Short mmCIF file of C-alpha atoms (C1' of nucleotides) in Angstrom, two decimals:
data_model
loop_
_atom_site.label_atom_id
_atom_site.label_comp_id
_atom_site.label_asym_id
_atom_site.label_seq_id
_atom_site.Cartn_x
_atom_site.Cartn_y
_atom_site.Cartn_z
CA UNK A 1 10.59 -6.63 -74.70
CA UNK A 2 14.17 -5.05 -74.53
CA UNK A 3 14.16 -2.03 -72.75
CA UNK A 4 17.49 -1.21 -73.27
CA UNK A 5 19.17 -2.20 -76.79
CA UNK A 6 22.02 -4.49 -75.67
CA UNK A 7 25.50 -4.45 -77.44
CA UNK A 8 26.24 -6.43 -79.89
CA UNK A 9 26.27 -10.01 -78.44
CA UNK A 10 26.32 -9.95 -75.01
CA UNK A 11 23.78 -12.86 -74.20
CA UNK A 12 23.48 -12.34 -70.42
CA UNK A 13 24.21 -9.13 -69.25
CA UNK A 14 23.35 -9.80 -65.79
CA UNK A 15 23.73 -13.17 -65.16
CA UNK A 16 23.42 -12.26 -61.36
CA UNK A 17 19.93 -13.00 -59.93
CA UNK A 18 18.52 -12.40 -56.85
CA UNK A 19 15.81 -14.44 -55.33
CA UNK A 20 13.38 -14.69 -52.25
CA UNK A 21 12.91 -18.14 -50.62
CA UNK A 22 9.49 -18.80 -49.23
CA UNK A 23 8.73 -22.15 -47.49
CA UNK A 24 6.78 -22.52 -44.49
CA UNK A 25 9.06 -25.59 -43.75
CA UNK A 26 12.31 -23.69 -41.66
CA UNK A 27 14.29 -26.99 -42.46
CA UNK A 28 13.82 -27.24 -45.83
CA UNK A 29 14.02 -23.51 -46.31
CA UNK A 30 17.74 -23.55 -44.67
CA UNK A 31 18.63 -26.42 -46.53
CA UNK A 32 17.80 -24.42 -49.72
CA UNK A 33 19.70 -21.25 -48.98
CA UNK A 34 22.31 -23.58 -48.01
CA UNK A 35 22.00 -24.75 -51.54
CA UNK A 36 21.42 -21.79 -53.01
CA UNK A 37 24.14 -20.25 -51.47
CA UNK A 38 26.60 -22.46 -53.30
CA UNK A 39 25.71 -21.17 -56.91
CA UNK A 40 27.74 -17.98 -57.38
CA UNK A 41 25.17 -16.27 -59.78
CA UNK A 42 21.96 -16.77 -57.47
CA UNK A 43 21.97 -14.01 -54.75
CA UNK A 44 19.35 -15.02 -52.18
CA UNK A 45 18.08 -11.23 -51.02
CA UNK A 46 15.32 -12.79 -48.22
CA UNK A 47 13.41 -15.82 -47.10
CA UNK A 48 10.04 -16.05 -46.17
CA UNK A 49 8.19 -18.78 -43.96
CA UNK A 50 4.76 -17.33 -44.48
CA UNK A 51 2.60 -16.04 -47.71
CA UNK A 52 1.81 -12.74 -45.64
CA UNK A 53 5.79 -12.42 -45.35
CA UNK A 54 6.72 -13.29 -48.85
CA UNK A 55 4.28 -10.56 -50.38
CA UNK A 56 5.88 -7.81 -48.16
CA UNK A 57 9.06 -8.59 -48.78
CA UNK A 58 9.01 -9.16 -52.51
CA UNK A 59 7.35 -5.45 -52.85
CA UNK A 60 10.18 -4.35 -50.29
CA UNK A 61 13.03 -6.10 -52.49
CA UNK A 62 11.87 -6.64 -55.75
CA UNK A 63 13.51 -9.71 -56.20
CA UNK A 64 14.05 -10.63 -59.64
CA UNK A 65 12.60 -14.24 -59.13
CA UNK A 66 10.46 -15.34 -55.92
CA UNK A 67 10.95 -19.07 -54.98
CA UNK A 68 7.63 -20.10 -53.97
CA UNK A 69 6.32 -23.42 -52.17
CA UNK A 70 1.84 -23.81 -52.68
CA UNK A 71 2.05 -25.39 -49.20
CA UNK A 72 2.15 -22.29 -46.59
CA UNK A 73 0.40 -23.31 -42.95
CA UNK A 74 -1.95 -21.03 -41.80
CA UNK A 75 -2.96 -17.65 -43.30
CA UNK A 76 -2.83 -17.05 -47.15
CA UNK A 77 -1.79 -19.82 -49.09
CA UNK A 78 1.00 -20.41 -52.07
CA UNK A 79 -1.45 -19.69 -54.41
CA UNK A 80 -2.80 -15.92 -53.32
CA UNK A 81 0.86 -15.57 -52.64
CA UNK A 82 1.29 -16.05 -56.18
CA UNK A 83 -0.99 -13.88 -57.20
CA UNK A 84 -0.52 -11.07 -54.88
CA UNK A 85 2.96 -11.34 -55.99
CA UNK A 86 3.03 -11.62 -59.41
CA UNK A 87 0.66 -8.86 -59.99
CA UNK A 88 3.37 -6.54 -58.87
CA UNK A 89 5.71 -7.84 -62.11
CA UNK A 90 7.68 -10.14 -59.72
CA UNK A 91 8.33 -13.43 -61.28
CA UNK A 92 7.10 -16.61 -59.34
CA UNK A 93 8.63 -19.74 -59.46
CA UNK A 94 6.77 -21.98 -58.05
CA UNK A 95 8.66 -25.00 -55.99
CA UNK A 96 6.42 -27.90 -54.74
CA UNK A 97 5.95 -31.51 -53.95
CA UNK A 98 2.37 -31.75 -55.27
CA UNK A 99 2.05 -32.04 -58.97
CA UNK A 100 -1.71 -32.62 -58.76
CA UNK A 101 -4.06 -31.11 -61.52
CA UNK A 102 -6.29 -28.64 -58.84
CA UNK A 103 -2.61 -27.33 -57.99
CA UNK A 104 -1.12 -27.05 -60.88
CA UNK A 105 -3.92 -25.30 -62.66
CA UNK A 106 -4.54 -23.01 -59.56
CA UNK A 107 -1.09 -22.00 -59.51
CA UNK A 108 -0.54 -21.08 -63.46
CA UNK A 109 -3.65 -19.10 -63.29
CA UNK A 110 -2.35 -16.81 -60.38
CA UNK A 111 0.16 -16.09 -62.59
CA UNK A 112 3.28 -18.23 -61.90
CA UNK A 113 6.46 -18.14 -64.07
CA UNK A 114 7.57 -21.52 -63.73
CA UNK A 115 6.16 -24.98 -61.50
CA UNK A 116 9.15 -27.11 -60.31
CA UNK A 117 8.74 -30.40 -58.45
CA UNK A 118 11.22 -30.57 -55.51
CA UNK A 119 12.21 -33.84 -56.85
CA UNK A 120 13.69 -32.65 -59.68
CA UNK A 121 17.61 -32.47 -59.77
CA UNK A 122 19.34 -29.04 -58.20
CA UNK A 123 20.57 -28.08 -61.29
CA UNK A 124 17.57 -27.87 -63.29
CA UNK A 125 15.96 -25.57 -60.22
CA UNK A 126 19.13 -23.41 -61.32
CA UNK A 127 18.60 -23.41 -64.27
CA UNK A 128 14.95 -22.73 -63.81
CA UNK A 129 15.86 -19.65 -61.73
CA UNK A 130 17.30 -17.87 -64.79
CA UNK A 131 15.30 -18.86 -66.82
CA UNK A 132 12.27 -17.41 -64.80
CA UNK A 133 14.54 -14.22 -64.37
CA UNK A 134 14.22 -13.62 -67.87
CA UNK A 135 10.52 -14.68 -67.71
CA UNK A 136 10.92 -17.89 -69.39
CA UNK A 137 8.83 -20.30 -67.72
CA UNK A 138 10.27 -24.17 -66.99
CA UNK A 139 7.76 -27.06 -66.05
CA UNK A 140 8.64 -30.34 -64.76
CA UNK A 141 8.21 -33.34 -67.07
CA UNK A 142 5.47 -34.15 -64.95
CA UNK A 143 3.68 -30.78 -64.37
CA UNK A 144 3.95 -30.67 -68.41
CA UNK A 145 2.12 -33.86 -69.08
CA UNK A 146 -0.50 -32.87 -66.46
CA UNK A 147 -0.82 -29.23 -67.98
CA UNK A 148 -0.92 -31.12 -71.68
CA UNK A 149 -3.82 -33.64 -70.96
CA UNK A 150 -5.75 -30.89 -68.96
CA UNK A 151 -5.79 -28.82 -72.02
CA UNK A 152 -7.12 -31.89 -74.23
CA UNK A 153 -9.85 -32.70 -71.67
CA UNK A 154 -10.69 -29.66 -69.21
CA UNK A 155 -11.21 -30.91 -65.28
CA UNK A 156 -14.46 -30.52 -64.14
CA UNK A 157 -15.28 -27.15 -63.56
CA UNK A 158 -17.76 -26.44 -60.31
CA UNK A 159 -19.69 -23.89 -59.59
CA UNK A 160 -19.60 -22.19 -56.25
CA UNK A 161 -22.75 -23.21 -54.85
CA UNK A 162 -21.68 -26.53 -56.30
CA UNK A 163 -18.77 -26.51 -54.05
CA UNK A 164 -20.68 -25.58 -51.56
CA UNK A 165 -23.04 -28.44 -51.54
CA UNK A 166 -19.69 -30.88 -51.66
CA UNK A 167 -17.95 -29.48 -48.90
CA UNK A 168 -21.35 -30.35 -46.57
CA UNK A 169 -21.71 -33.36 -48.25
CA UNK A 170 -18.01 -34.18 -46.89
CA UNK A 171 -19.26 -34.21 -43.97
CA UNK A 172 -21.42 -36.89 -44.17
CA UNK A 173 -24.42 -35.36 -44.03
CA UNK A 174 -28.04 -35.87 -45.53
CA UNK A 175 -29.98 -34.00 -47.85
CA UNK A 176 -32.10 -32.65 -45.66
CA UNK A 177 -29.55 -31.35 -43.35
CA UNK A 178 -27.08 -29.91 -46.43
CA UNK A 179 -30.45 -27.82 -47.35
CA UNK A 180 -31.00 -26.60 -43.72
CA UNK A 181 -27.15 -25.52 -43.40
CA UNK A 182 -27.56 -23.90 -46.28
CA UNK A 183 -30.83 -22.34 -46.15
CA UNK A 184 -32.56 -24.24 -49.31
CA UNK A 185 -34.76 -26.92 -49.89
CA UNK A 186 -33.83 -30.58 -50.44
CA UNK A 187 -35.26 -30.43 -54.11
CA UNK A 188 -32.53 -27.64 -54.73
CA UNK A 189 -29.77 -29.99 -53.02
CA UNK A 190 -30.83 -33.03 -55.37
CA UNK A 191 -30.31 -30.54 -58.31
CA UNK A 192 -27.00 -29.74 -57.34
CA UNK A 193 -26.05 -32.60 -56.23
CA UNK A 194 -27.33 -34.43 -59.81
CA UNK A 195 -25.05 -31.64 -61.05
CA UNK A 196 -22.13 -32.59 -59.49
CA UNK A 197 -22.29 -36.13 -60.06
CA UNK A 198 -22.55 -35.44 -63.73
CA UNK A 199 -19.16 -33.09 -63.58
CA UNK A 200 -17.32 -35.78 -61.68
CA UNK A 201 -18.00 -38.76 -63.06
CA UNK A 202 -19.95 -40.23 -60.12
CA UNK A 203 -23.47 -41.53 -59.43
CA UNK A 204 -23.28 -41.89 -55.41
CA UNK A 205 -22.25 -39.37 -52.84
CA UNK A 206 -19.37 -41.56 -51.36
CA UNK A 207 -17.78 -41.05 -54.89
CA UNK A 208 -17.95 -37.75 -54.96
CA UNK A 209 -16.37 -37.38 -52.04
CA UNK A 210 -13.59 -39.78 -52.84
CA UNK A 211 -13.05 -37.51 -56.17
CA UNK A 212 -13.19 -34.61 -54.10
CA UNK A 213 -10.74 -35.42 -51.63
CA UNK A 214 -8.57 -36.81 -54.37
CA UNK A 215 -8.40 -33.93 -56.96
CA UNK A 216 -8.28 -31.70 -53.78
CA UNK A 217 -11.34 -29.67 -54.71
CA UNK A 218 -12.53 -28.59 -51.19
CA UNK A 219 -10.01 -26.67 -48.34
CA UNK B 1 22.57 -49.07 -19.92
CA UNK B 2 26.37 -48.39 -19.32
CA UNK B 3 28.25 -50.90 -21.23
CA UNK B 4 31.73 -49.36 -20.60
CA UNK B 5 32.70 -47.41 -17.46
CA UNK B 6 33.01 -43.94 -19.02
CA UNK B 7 36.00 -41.96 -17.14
CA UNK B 8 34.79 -38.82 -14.41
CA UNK B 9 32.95 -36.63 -16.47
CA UNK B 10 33.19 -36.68 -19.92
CA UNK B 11 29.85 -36.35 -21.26
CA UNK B 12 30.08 -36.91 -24.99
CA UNK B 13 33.47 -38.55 -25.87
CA UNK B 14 32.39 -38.70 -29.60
CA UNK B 15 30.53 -35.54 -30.36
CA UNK B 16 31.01 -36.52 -34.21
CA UNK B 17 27.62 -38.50 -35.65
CA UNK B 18 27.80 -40.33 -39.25
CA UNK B 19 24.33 -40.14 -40.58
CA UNK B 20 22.40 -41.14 -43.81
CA UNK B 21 20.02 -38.86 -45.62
CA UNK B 22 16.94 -40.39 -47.34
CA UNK B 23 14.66 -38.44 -49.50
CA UNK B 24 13.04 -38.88 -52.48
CA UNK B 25 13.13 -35.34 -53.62
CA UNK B 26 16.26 -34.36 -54.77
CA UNK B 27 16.45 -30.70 -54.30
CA UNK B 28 15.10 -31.41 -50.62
CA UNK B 29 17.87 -33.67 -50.28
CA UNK B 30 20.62 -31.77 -51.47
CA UNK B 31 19.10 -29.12 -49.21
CA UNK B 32 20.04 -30.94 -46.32
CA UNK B 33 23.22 -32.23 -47.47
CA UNK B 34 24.32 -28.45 -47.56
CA UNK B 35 22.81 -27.30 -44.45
CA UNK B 36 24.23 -30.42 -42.89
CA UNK B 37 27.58 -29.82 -44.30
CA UNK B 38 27.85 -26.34 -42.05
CA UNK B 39 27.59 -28.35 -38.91
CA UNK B 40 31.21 -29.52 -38.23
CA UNK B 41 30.20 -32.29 -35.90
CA UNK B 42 27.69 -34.10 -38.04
CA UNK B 43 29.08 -35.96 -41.23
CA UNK B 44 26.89 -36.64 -44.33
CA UNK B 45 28.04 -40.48 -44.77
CA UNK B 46 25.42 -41.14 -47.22
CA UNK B 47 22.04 -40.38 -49.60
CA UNK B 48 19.67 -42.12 -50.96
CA UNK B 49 16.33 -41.01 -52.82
CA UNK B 50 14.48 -44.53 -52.45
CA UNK B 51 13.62 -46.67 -49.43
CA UNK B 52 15.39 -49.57 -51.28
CA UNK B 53 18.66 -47.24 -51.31
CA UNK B 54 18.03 -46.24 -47.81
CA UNK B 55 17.98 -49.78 -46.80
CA UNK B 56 20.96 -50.40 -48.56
CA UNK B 57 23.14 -48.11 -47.38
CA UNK B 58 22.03 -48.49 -43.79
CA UNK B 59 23.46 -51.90 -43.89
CA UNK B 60 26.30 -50.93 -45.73
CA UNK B 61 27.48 -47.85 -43.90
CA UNK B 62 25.91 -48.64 -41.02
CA UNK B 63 25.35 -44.72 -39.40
CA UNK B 64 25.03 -43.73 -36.75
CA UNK B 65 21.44 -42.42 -37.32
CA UNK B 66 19.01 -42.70 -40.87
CA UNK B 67 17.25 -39.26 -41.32
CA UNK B 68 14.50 -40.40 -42.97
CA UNK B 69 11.32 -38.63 -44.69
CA UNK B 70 8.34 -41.12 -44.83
CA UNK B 71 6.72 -39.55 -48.27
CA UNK B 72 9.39 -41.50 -50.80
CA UNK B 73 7.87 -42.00 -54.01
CA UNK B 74 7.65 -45.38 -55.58
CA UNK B 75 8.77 -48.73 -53.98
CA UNK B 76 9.05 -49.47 -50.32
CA UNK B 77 7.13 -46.55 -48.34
CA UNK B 78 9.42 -44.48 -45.69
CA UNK B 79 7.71 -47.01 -43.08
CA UNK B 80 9.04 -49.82 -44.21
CA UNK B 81 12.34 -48.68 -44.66
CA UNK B 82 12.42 -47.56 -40.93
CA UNK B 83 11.45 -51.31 -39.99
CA UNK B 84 13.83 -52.73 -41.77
CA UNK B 85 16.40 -50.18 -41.10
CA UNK B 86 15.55 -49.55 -36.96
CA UNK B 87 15.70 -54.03 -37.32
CA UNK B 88 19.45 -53.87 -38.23
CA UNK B 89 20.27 -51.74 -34.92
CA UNK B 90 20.60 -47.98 -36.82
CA UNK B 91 18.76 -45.12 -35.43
CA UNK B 92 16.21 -43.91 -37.32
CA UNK B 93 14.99 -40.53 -37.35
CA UNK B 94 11.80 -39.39 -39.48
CA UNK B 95 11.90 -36.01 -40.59
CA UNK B 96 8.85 -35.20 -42.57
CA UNK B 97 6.18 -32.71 -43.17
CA UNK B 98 3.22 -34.87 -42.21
CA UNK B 99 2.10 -34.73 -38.70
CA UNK B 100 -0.94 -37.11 -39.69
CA UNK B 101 -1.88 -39.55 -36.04
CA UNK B 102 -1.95 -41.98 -38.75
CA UNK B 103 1.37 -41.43 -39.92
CA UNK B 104 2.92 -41.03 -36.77
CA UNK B 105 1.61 -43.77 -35.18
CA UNK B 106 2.76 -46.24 -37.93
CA UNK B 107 5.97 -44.81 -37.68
CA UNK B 108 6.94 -44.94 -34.29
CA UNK B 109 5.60 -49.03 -34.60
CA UNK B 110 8.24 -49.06 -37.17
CA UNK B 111 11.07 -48.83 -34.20
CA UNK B 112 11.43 -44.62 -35.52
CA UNK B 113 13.82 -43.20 -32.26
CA UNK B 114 12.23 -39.54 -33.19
CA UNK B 115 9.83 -36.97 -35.27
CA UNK B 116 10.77 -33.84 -36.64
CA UNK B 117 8.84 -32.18 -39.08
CA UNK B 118 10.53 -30.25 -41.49
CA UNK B 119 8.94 -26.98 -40.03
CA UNK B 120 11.19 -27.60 -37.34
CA UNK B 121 14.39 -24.47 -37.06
CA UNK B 122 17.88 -26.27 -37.91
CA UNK B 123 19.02 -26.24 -34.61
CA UNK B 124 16.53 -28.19 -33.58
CA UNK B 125 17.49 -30.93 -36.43
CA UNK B 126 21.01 -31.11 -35.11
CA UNK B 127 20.11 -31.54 -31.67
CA UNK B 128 17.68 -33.97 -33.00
CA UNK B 129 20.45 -35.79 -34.89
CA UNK B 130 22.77 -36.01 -31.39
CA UNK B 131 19.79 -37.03 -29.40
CA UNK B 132 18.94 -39.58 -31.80
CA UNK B 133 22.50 -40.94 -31.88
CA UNK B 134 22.31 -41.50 -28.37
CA UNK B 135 19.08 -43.47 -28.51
CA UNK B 136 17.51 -40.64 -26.96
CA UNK B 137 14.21 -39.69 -28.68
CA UNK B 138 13.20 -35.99 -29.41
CA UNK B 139 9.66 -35.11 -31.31
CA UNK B 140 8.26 -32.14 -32.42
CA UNK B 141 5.69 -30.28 -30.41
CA UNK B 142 2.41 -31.00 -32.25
CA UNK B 143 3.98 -34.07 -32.91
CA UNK B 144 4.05 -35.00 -29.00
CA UNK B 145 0.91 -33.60 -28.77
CA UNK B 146 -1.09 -36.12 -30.87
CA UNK B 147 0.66 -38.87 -29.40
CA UNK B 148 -0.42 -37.46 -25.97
CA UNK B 149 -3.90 -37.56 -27.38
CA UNK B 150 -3.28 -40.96 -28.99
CA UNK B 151 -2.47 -42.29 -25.56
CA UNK B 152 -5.52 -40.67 -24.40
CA UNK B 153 -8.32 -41.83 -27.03
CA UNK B 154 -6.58 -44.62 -28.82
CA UNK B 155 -7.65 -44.60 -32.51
CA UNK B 156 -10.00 -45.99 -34.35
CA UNK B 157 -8.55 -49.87 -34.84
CA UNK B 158 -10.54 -50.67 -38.25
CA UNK B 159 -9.99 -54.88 -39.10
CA UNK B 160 -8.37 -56.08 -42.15
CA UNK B 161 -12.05 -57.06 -43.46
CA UNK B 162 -13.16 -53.49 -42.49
CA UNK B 163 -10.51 -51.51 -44.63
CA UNK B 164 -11.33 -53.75 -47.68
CA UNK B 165 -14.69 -52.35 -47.69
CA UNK B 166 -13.76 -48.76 -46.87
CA UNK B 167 -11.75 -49.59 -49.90
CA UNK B 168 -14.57 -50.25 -52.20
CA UNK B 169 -16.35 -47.65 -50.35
CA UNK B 170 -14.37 -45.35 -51.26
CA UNK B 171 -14.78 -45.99 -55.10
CA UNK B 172 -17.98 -44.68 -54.75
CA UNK B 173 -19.64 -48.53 -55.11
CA UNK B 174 -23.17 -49.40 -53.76
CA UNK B 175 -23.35 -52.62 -51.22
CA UNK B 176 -24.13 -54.81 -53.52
CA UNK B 177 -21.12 -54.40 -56.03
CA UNK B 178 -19.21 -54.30 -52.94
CA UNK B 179 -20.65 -57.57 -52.05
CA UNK B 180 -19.69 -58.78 -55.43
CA UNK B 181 -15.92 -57.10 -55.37
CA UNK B 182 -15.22 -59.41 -51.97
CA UNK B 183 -17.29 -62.06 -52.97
CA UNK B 184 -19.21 -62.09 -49.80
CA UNK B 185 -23.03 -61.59 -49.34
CA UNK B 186 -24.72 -58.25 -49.36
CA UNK B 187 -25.80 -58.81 -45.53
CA UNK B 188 -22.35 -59.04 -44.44
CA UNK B 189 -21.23 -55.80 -46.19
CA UNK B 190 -24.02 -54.10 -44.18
CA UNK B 191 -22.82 -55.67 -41.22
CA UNK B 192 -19.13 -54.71 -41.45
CA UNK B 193 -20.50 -51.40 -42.79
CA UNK B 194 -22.58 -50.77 -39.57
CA UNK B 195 -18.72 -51.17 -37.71
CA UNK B 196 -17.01 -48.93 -39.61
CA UNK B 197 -19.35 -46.50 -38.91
CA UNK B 198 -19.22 -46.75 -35.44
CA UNK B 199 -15.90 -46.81 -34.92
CA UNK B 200 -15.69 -43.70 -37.23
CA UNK B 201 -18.34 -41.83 -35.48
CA UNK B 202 -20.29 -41.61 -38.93
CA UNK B 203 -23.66 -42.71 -39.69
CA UNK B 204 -23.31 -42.23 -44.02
CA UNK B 205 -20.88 -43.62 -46.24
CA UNK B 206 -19.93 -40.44 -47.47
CA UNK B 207 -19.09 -39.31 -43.99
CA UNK B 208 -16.77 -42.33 -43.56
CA UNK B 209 -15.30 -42.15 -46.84
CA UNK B 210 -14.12 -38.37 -45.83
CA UNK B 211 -12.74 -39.80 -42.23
CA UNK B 212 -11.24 -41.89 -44.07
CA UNK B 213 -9.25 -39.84 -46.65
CA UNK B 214 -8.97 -37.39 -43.69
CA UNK B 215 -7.06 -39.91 -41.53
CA UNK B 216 -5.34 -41.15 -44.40
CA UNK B 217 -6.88 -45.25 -43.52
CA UNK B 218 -6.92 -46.11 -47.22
CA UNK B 219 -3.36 -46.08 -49.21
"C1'" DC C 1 -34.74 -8.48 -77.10
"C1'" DC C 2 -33.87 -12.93 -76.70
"C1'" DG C 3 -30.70 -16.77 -75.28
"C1'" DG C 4 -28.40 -19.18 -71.92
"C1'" DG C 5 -26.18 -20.30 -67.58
"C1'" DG C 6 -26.68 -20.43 -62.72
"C1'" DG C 7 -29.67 -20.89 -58.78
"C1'" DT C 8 -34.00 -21.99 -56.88
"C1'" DC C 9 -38.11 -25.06 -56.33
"C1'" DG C 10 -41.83 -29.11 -56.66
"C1'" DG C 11 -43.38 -33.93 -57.47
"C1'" DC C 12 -42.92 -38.72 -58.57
"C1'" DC C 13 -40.97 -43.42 -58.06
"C1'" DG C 14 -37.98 -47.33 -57.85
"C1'" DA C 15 -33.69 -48.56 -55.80
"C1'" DT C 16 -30.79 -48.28 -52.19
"C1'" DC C 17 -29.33 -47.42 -47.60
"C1'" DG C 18 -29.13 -47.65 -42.42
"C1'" DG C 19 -30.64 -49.88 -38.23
"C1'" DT C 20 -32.14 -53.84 -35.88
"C1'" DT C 21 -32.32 -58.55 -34.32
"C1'" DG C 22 -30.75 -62.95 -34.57
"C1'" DA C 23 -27.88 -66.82 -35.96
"C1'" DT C 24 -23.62 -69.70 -37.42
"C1'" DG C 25 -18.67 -70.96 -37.58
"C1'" DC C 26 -13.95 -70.34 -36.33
"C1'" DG C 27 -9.87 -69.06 -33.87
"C1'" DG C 28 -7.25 -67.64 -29.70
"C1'" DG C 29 -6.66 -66.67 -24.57
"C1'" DG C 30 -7.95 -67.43 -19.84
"C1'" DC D 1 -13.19 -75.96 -21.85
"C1'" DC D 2 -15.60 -71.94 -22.52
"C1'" DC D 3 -15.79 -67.16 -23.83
"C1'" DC D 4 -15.01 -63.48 -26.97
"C1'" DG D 5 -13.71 -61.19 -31.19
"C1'" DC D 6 -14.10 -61.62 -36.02
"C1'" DA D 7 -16.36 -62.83 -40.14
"C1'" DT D 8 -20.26 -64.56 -42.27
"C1'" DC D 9 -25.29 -64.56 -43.47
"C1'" DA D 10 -30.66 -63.70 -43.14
"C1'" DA D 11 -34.98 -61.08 -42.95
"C1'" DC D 12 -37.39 -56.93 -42.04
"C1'" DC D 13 -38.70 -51.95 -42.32
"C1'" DG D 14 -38.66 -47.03 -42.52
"C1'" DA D 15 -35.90 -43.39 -44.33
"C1'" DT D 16 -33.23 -41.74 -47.75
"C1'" DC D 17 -31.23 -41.37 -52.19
"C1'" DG D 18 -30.88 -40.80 -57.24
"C1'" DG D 19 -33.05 -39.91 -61.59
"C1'" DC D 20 -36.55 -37.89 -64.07
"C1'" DC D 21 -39.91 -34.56 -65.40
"C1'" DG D 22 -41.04 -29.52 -65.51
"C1'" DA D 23 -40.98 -24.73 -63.67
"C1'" DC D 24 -39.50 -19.94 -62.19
"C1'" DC D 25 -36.21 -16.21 -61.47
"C1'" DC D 26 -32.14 -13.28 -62.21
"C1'" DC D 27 -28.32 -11.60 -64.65
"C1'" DC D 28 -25.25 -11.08 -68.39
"C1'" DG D 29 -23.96 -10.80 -73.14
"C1'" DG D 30 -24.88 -10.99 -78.10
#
DNA sequence: CCGGGGGTCGGCCGATCGGTTGATGCGGGG
DNA sequence: CCCCGCATCAACCGATCGGCCGACCCCCGG
């Protein structure tokens, strides 16, 4: 894990990061280089209002931590962001407002460093920085409880038909018409949909949809 | 609209604006409080992560405008604080990432003198800010354009009675342990559920539930 | 080679839903 | 004073849903 055997006790070397800042929100993105800008040992090298932008410039840069928001407007989201990112050996800190499960867990698997509320206090999102830098990874007291109790009882796991089935049944329609969208019979929609009530804890379709649309399981 | 005669052209006498920041995430907030700081005519008189503080310091420091972001956590939503706040004469402008009808709408009932989403570039903010101080009123594009549509195709105006069953709706309940929850009879929950569904443009309960979530109608 | 998970079907049946029509009482605005 | 919106209830009926049984296929991994 060290590359390079450091003299004798000489904790940080380099205690000089450099970051990219990607928010799709220009405000809040200005406001944090702003921020950012006032911590002498945080370098911000490029900002990013778009996933498609943050994954060319963090290849271009190689920043040694990318600040990352899940919530990116249109085109690729926080999350393939993430990934695309991360699987070139750039850290990812990921900076958000939602600390719900589907997120949290979406965002860990794609590889993510760290997952920081933006509620939490400025100084722990320093803090956080270098500790990603060093690959360290920093959770918010709440992100921690949420990881915690997902690993005691897993979140329901759907399949993709599965999903499929929910995201028609969003829309309010029948069994009859799910199957015709999506070229099955009704017996096979019943299945899934028996399925699916089973995984989330439901017995009518309204609930499912209310779980769905709470736990954020369809786009 | 003139109270005192203003001397031949001088078009802003007091270019400087006292304003209050309110948001409940921290790092947000001292975002904003640093990209604030860099404009030399706008002063940072106050911040508050809660719309009890907000409310507070409105009346204590009385600004000249409240930047306010309507997401804030527990307590008194970022609605209410504008009420109360726009009530005691301060300007209040919302600065949020939502661009929900629903959550426009209810703000601008609040007495809210603009709506910037935090997508919006800085510059925009400040001129915002000045506008606002002036009692002029500046929104953001899509912003304007749903109330444009609002104006157009007024919402969906669900009664009290109506939401409480979308409420129980919503938990997934059948009509008869909705019945029970609002101790009413089962015919009347039929009735009311034969509304909501046309004024929804549904015809299921699962489609309403999703309008529902979608137009954020249920807290 | 066999097991199991995922996807696909069919049939059955009781319970529920959605639509309709009609009726009552109550409150506010013209 | 009368009308209208809102809430309440009733009875009816066809369509749909939800749960249950069993069945087949494909693919992957032990």
């Amino acid at each position: 894990m060290t590359p390079a055997p450091a003299p004798a006790y000489v904790p940080a070397p380099p205690p000089h990061v450099r970051i990219l800042v990607c928010d799709d929100h220009t405000v809040v993105r200005a406001g944090l280089l702003a921020l950012l800008g006032s911590a002498p040992d945080i370098e911000v090298v490029g900002e990013a209002g778009t996933g498609e932008e943050a994954v060319a410039l963090a290849a271009k840069l190689t920043p040694d931590v990318a600040l990352m928001d899940l919530q990116l407007g249109p085109g690729i989201d926080g999350v393939e962001a993430t990934r695309r990112i991360s699987a070139t050996g750039v850290r990812v800190l990921v900076l958000t407002t939602y600390d719900t499960d589907a997120d949290i867990t979406r965002a860990i698997e794609a590889g993510a460093t760290g997952y920081l509320l933006k509620a939490e206090r400025p100084e722990e999102l320093f803090a956080a920085i270098h500790a990603a830098a060093q690959g360290r990874t920093t959770l918010s007291p709440p992100v921690a409880s949420r990881v915690m109790a997902q690993m005691r009882s897993p979140r329901p796991t759907l399949t993709d038909r599965e999903r499929d089935i929910l995201g028609q049944l969003a829309h309010g329609l029948g069994n009859r018409e799910i199957a015709r969208a999506l070229f099955i019979s009704e017996a096979t929609v019943k299945t899934h949909l028996g399925r699916i009530y089973d995984k989330l804890g439901v017995d009518t379709r309204a609930g499912a949809v209310a779980v769905a649309k709470e736990q954020r399981l369809l786009p």
